[in-house]
mmCIF file of C-alpha atoms and ligand atoms in Angstrom:
data_model
loop_
_atom_site.group_PDB
_atom_site.id
_atom_site.type_symbol
_atom_site.label_atom_id
_atom_site.label_comp_id
_atom_site.label_asym_id
_atom_site.label_seq_id
_atom_site.Cartn_x
_atom_site.Cartn_y
_atom_site.Cartn_z
ATOM 1 C CA MET A 1 -38.082 -18.292 48.241
ATOM 2 C CA SER A 2 -35.762 -21.184 49.045
ATOM 3 C CA MET A 3 -33.627 -20.966 52.190
ATOM 4 C CA LEU A 4 -29.890 -20.306 52.001
ATOM 5 C CA LEU A 5 -27.672 -22.783 53.877
ATOM 6 C CA CYS A 6 -25.135 -20.688 55.811
ATOM 7 C CA ASP A 7 -22.214 -20.917 58.235
ATOM 8 C CA PHE A 8 -20.868 -17.596 59.499
ATOM 9 C CA HIS A 9 -18.152 -18.867 61.865
ATOM 10 C CA ILE A 10 -15.172 -20.627 60.250
ATOM 11 C CA HIS A 11 -11.444 -20.753 61.095
ATOM 12 C CA THR A 12 -8.525 -21.588 58.811
ATOM 13 C CA THR A 13 -4.735 -21.869 59.190
ATOM 14 C CA TRP A 14 -4.692 -18.044 59.255
ATOM 15 C CA SER A 15 -5.405 -18.599 62.978
ATOM 16 C CA ASP A 16 -6.005 -21.843 64.903
ATOM 17 C CA GLY A 17 -7.862 -23.849 62.230
ATOM 18 C CA SER A 18 -6.135 -26.913 60.774
ATOM 19 C CA VAL A 19 -7.430 -26.585 57.184
ATOM 20 C CA GLU A 20 -6.014 -24.103 54.649
ATOM 21 C CA LEU A 21 -8.406 -21.461 53.355
ATOM 22 C CA PRO A 22 -8.794 -22.765 49.746
ATOM 23 C CA GLU A 23 -9.531 -26.261 51.061
ATOM 24 C CA VAL A 24 -12.125 -24.857 53.477
ATOM 25 C CA VAL A 25 -13.835 -23.148 50.519
ATOM 26 C CA ASP A 26 -13.832 -26.436 48.599
ATOM 27 C CA ILE A 27 -15.232 -28.387 51.572
ATOM 28 C CA TYR A 28 -18.172 -25.983 51.990
ATOM 29 C CA GLY A 29 -18.655 -25.512 48.240
ATOM 30 C CA GLN A 30 -18.801 -29.245 47.579
ATOM 31 C CA ALA A 31 -21.226 -29.690 50.485
ATOM 32 C CA GLY A 32 -23.631 -27.309 48.734
ATOM 33 C CA PHE A 33 -23.446 -24.269 51.032
ATOM 34 C CA ASP A 34 -24.841 -20.929 49.808
ATOM 35 C CA VAL A 35 -23.105 -18.503 52.185
ATOM 36 C CA ILE A 36 -20.027 -18.792 54.416
ATOM 37 C CA SER A 37 -18.015 -16.336 56.429
ATOM 38 C CA ILE A 38 -14.338 -16.872 57.246
ATOM 39 C CA THR A 39 -13.685 -15.490 60.732
ATOM 40 C CA ASP A 40 -10.102 -16.052 61.876
ATOM 41 C CA HIS A 41 -9.128 -14.905 65.359
ATOM 42 C CA VAL A 42 -7.912 -11.454 66.292
ATOM 43 C CA TYR A 43 -6.561 -11.977 69.835
ATOM 44 C CA ASN A 44 -6.149 -9.520 72.654
ATOM 45 C CA SER A 45 -2.463 -9.145 73.498
ATOM 46 C CA ASP A 46 -3.000 -8.873 77.272
ATOM 47 C CA SER A 47 -3.556 -12.618 77.715
ATOM 48 C CA THR A 48 -1.248 -15.625 77.650
ATOM 49 C CA ILE A 49 -3.209 -17.283 74.844
ATOM 50 C CA GLY A 50 -3.172 -14.103 72.784
ATOM 51 C CA SER A 51 0.546 -13.453 73.095
ATOM 52 C CA TRP A 52 1.418 -17.082 72.311
ATOM 53 C CA ALA A 53 -0.773 -16.944 69.213
ATOM 54 C CA GLU A 54 1.032 -13.805 68.084
ATOM 55 C CA ARG A 55 4.433 -15.333 68.709
ATOM 56 C CA LEU A 56 3.458 -18.342 66.623
ATOM 57 C CA ASN A 57 2.120 -16.029 63.914
ATOM 58 C CA LYS A 58 -1.332 -17.568 64.237
ATOM 59 C CA THR A 59 -3.407 -14.471 64.567
ATOM 60 C CA ILE A 60 -4.861 -11.796 62.364
ATOM 61 C CA ALA A 61 -3.031 -8.586 63.248
ATOM 62 C CA GLU A 62 -2.860 -5.095 61.812
ATOM 63 C CA GLU A 63 0.184 -6.077 59.685
ATOM 64 C CA ASN A 64 -1.305 -9.128 57.975
ATOM 65 C CA PHE A 65 -4.946 -7.981 57.805
ATOM 66 C CA PRO A 66 -4.646 -6.380 54.300
ATOM 67 C CA ARG A 67 -3.134 -9.615 52.944
ATOM 68 C CA TYR A 68 -5.836 -11.705 54.716
ATOM 69 C CA LEU A 69 -8.551 -9.552 53.132
ATOM 70 C CA GLU A 70 -6.906 -9.680 49.704
ATOM 71 C CA ILE A 71 -6.741 -13.483 49.784
ATOM 72 C CA LEU A 72 -10.313 -13.712 51.089
ATOM 73 C CA GLU A 73 -11.495 -11.543 48.180
ATOM 74 C CA ARG A 74 -9.681 -13.798 45.727
ATOM 75 C CA GLU A 75 -11.220 -16.903 47.308
ATOM 76 C CA ALA A 76 -14.642 -15.205 47.339
ATOM 77 C CA GLU A 77 -14.410 -14.791 43.557
ATOM 78 C CA ARG A 78 -13.417 -18.433 43.143
ATOM 79 C CA ALA A 79 -16.168 -19.621 45.520
ATOM 80 C CA MET A 80 -18.816 -17.753 43.527
ATOM 81 C CA ALA A 81 -17.493 -18.825 40.116
ATOM 82 C CA ARG A 82 -17.016 -22.462 41.043
ATOM 83 C CA TYR A 83 -19.790 -23.186 43.551
ATOM 84 C CA GLY A 84 -22.169 -20.202 43.379
ATOM 85 C CA MET A 85 -21.240 -19.717 47.049
ATOM 86 C CA LEU A 86 -21.043 -16.275 48.676
ATOM 87 C CA LEU A 87 -17.988 -15.765 50.925
ATOM 88 C CA ILE A 88 -18.125 -12.872 53.412
ATOM 89 C CA PRO A 89 -14.827 -11.765 55.008
ATOM 90 C CA GLY A 90 -14.833 -11.533 58.780
ATOM 91 C CA VAL A 91 -12.867 -11.933 61.993
ATOM 92 C CA GLU A 92 -13.542 -13.226 65.490
ATOM 93 C CA ILE A 93 -12.523 -10.624 68.047
ATOM 94 C CA THR A 94 -11.196 -12.899 70.782
ATOM 95 C CA LYS A 95 -10.688 -11.558 74.271
ATOM 96 C CA ASN A 96 -9.516 -14.388 76.501
ATOM 97 C CA TYR A 97 -8.874 -13.886 80.202
ATOM 98 C CA LEU A 98 -8.289 -16.320 83.037
ATOM 99 C CA SER A 99 -11.851 -15.720 84.198
ATOM 100 C CA GLU A 100 -14.626 -17.063 81.967
ATOM 101 C CA GLU A 101 -16.781 -14.268 83.385
ATOM 102 C CA GLU A 102 -14.518 -11.731 81.641
ATOM 103 C CA SER A 103 -13.853 -13.664 78.420
ATOM 104 C CA ALA A 104 -15.883 -12.951 75.289
ATOM 105 C CA HIS A 105 -15.688 -13.566 71.543
ATOM 106 C CA VAL A 106 -17.484 -11.537 68.858
ATOM 107 C CA LEU A 107 -17.783 -12.084 65.111
ATOM 108 C CA LEU A 108 -17.465 -9.012 62.891
ATOM 109 C CA LEU A 109 -18.802 -9.924 59.440
ATOM 110 C CA ASN A 110 -18.264 -7.993 56.209
ATOM 111 C CA LEU A 111 -15.341 -6.193 57.835
ATOM 112 C CA LYS A 112 -13.316 -3.833 55.630
ATOM 113 C CA ARG A 113 -10.689 -2.390 57.982
ATOM 114 C CA TYR A 114 -8.723 -3.942 60.848
ATOM 115 C CA VAL A 115 -10.173 -3.751 64.341
ATOM 116 C CA SER A 116 -7.866 -4.446 67.304
ATOM 117 C CA ALA A 117 -8.967 -6.780 70.109
ATOM 118 C CA ASP A 118 -7.046 -4.520 72.510
ATOM 119 C CA LEU A 119 -9.689 -1.808 72.214
ATOM 120 C CA GLY A 120 -12.505 -1.671 74.745
ATOM 121 C CA TRP A 121 -15.743 -3.395 73.742
ATOM 122 C CA GLU A 122 -17.671 -0.153 73.191
ATOM 123 C CA GLU A 123 -14.900 1.131 70.933
ATOM 124 C CA ILE A 124 -14.883 -2.161 68.999
ATOM 125 C CA PHE A 125 -18.664 -1.935 68.488
ATOM 126 C CA ARG A 126 -18.406 1.707 67.397
ATOM 127 C CA GLU A 127 -15.706 0.788 64.877
ATOM 128 C CA ALA A 128 -17.788 -2.140 63.551
ATOM 129 C CA ARG A 129 -20.879 0.078 63.203
ATOM 130 C CA GLY A 130 -18.788 2.643 61.337
ATOM 131 C CA GLN A 131 -17.901 -0.073 58.813
ATOM 132 C CA ASP A 132 -21.504 -1.378 58.713
ATOM 133 C CA ALA A 133 -20.156 -4.792 59.792
ATOM 134 C CA LEU A 134 -22.489 -7.340 61.382
ATOM 135 C CA VAL A 135 -21.808 -7.922 65.089
ATOM 136 C CA VAL A 136 -22.516 -11.414 66.451
ATOM 137 C CA ALA A 137 -22.049 -12.663 70.031
ATOM 138 C CA CYS A 138 -20.303 -16.072 69.832
ATOM 139 C CA HIS A 139 -20.998 -19.072 72.057
ATOM 140 C CA PRO A 140 -22.428 -16.803 74.754
ATOM 141 C CA HIS A 141 -23.212 -19.577 77.249
ATOM 142 C CA HIS A 142 -21.588 -22.766 78.602
ATOM 143 C CA THR A 143 -20.155 -24.976 75.831
ATOM 144 C CA ASP A 144 -18.622 -28.420 75.624
ATOM 145 C CA HIS A 145 -15.694 -27.466 73.442
ATOM 146 C CA GLU A 146 -14.089 -24.218 74.578
ATOM 147 C CA ILE A 147 -11.076 -24.252 76.863
ATOM 148 C CA HIS A 148 -12.818 -21.499 78.794
ATOM 149 C CA ASP A 149 -16.422 -20.484 78.504
ATOM 150 C CA THR A 150 -17.068 -16.955 77.319
ATOM 151 C CA LEU A 151 -19.817 -15.601 79.546
ATOM 152 C CA TYR A 152 -19.163 -11.862 79.666
ATOM 153 C CA PHE A 153 -21.887 -10.720 77.268
ATOM 154 C CA TRP A 154 -24.551 -13.087 78.522
ATOM 155 C CA ASN A 155 -23.905 -11.925 82.073
ATOM 156 C CA HIS A 156 -24.131 -8.285 80.915
ATOM 157 C CA ARG A 157 -26.789 -8.760 78.244
ATOM 158 C CA GLN A 158 -29.004 -5.860 79.317
ATOM 159 C CA LYS A 159 -26.111 -3.482 78.816
ATOM 160 C CA PHE A 160 -24.827 -4.956 75.543
ATOM 161 C CA ALA A 161 -27.860 -6.418 73.733
ATOM 162 C CA SER A 162 -28.395 -3.327 71.591
ATOM 163 C CA TYR A 163 -24.867 -3.650 70.124
ATOM 164 C CA PHE A 164 -25.480 -7.123 68.681
ATOM 165 C CA ASP A 165 -27.109 -7.926 65.352
ATOM 166 C CA ALA A 166 -27.425 -11.559 66.472
ATOM 167 C CA TRP A 167 -26.437 -14.042 69.167
ATOM 168 C CA GLU A 168 -25.275 -17.570 68.448
ATOM 169 C CA VAL A 169 -28.119 -19.745 69.713
ATOM 170 C CA ALA A 170 -26.091 -22.779 68.640
ATOM 171 C CA ASN A 171 -22.361 -23.290 68.092
ATOM 172 C CA ARG A 172 -20.862 -26.519 66.673
ATOM 173 C CA THR A 173 -22.882 -29.156 68.603
ATOM 174 C CA ASP A 174 -23.982 -26.945 71.495
ATOM 175 C CA LEU A 175 -27.448 -25.460 71.740
ATOM 176 C CA PHE A 176 -28.030 -22.519 74.096
ATOM 177 C CA SER A 177 -31.663 -22.712 75.088
ATOM 178 C CA VAL A 178 -31.393 -19.622 77.312
ATOM 179 C CA VAL A 179 -30.623 -17.551 74.201
ATOM 180 C CA SER A 180 -33.596 -18.947 72.273
ATOM 181 C CA LEU A 181 -35.910 -18.161 75.178
ATOM 182 C CA SER A 182 -34.777 -14.557 75.362
ATOM 183 C CA ASN A 183 -36.111 -13.519 71.942
ATOM 184 C CA TYR A 184 -32.791 -12.100 70.800
ATOM 185 C CA PRO A 185 -32.001 -12.324 67.068
ATOM 186 C CA ILE A 186 -30.250 -15.630 66.414
ATOM 187 C CA LEU A 187 -27.689 -17.425 64.236
ATOM 188 C CA ALA A 188 -26.306 -20.966 64.412
ATOM 189 C CA ASN A 189 -22.739 -21.659 63.318
ATOM 190 C CA GLY A 190 -20.206 -24.463 63.068
ATOM 191 C CA ASP A 191 -17.129 -22.716 64.575
ATOM 192 C CA PHE A 192 -15.190 -24.849 62.072
ATOM 193 C CA HIS A 193 -11.560 -25.641 62.981
ATOM 194 C CA LYS A 194 -11.136 -29.023 61.249
ATOM 195 C CA ALA A 195 -12.885 -30.989 58.493
ATOM 196 C CA ASN A 196 -15.368 -32.930 60.629
ATOM 197 C CA HIS A 197 -16.652 -29.661 62.137
ATOM 198 C CA LEU A 198 -18.592 -29.280 58.865
ATOM 199 C CA TYR A 199 -21.179 -31.428 60.639
ATOM 200 C CA SER A 200 -22.589 -28.961 63.118
ATOM 201 C CA TRP A 201 -25.311 -26.343 63.661
ATOM 202 C CA LYS A 202 -26.053 -24.061 60.705
ATOM 203 C CA THR A 203 -28.325 -21.166 59.797
ATOM 204 C CA LEU A 204 -31.004 -21.118 57.082
ATOM 205 C CA LEU A 205 -31.883 -17.654 55.747
ATOM 206 C CA PRO A 206 -34.884 -16.720 53.569
ATOM 207 C CA CYS A 207 -33.172 -14.069 51.410
ATOM 208 C CA LEU A 208 -31.274 -13.383 48.202
ATOM 209 C CA LYS A 209 -27.650 -14.501 47.917
ATOM 210 C CA ASN A 210 -25.821 -11.182 48.222
ATOM 211 C CA VAL A 211 -24.037 -9.503 51.125
ATOM 212 C CA GLU A 212 -26.545 -6.704 51.679
ATOM 213 C CA ALA A 213 -29.569 -9.053 51.581
ATOM 214 C CA VAL A 214 -27.862 -11.450 54.020
ATOM 215 C CA LYS A 215 -27.001 -8.632 56.435
ATOM 216 C CA GLU A 216 -30.524 -7.240 56.289
ATOM 217 C CA CYS A 217 -32.035 -10.698 56.795
ATOM 218 C CA ILE A 218 -29.882 -11.372 59.880
ATOM 219 C CA ARG A 219 -30.647 -7.934 61.360
ATOM 220 C CA ASP A 220 -34.377 -8.331 60.682
ATOM 221 C CA ASN A 221 -34.177 -12.002 61.805
ATOM 222 C CA ARG A 222 -37.621 -12.827 60.411
ATOM 223 C CA GLY A 223 -37.957 -16.402 59.157
ATOM 224 C CA VAL A 224 -34.419 -17.344 60.265
ATOM 225 C CA ALA A 225 -34.135 -21.083 60.959
ATOM 226 C CA ILE A 226 -31.400 -23.294 62.363
ATOM 227 C CA THR A 227 -30.525 -26.841 61.380
ATOM 228 C CA MET A 228 -28.101 -29.564 62.411
ATOM 229 C CA PHE A 229 -26.074 -30.454 59.310
ATOM 230 C CA ARG A 230 -25.370 -34.155 59.729
ATOM 231 C CA ASN A 231 -23.063 -36.648 58.112
ATOM 232 C CA GLY A 232 -25.276 -39.589 57.216
ATOM 233 C CA THR A 233 -28.076 -40.633 59.511
ATOM 234 C CA ALA A 234 -28.165 -39.993 63.217
ATOM 235 C CA ARG A 235 -27.917 -43.731 63.886
ATOM 236 C CA SER A 236 -24.922 -44.469 61.686
HETATM 237 ZN ZN1 ZN B 1 -14.710 -18.359 69.892
HETATM 238 ZN ZN1 ZN B 2 -14.432 -19.432 66.655
#
């Protein structure tokens, strides 16, 4: 079976990305991707970043979630018809606090109903499980590109590991060797916010191109590979 080229962590102008959703679909479709997930931010409201995002209307909230999902479904149909590319709707639950020890981001993939980032983590995980959504710990270790690192889950991994279907072992150009050494199930994602973020870490999955097969493959995590998707040669 050939491997599917996948990126499960992508932002658009629905939150803090700079590229509109249809253009994002075209960028990934034309680059030959098999599976993508759009994961715009749902912010917690008890942080400065979160409340600013809401004021600027740059967040997925309970009010605009149905519209977000409707447009994602429309784009998913177009992505499949035009590029044979599977698009899975998702969000990034984004809890930012002044302390990087408290901050954490989580992808919920194949989400059907809105989940608030103001809920406690255990409640968020229960809600995601109830919807059979995939739960992925994002950039769980020190990165080069975040304003603040998001270390909460890594620092409490014994307590939370059972809630996660996968951990990002790589995000954009960062590689978290501590995650790979821990034997947790892994994914590698671009955390796309602008066009040149296409060139970043990706996941290769040995499964069929449908949502259930992709979810099962990530949960099982057998034969999952990661790759750096480069623009041209490394020396150019
Ligand atoms: Zn994030
Ligand atoms: Zn992100």
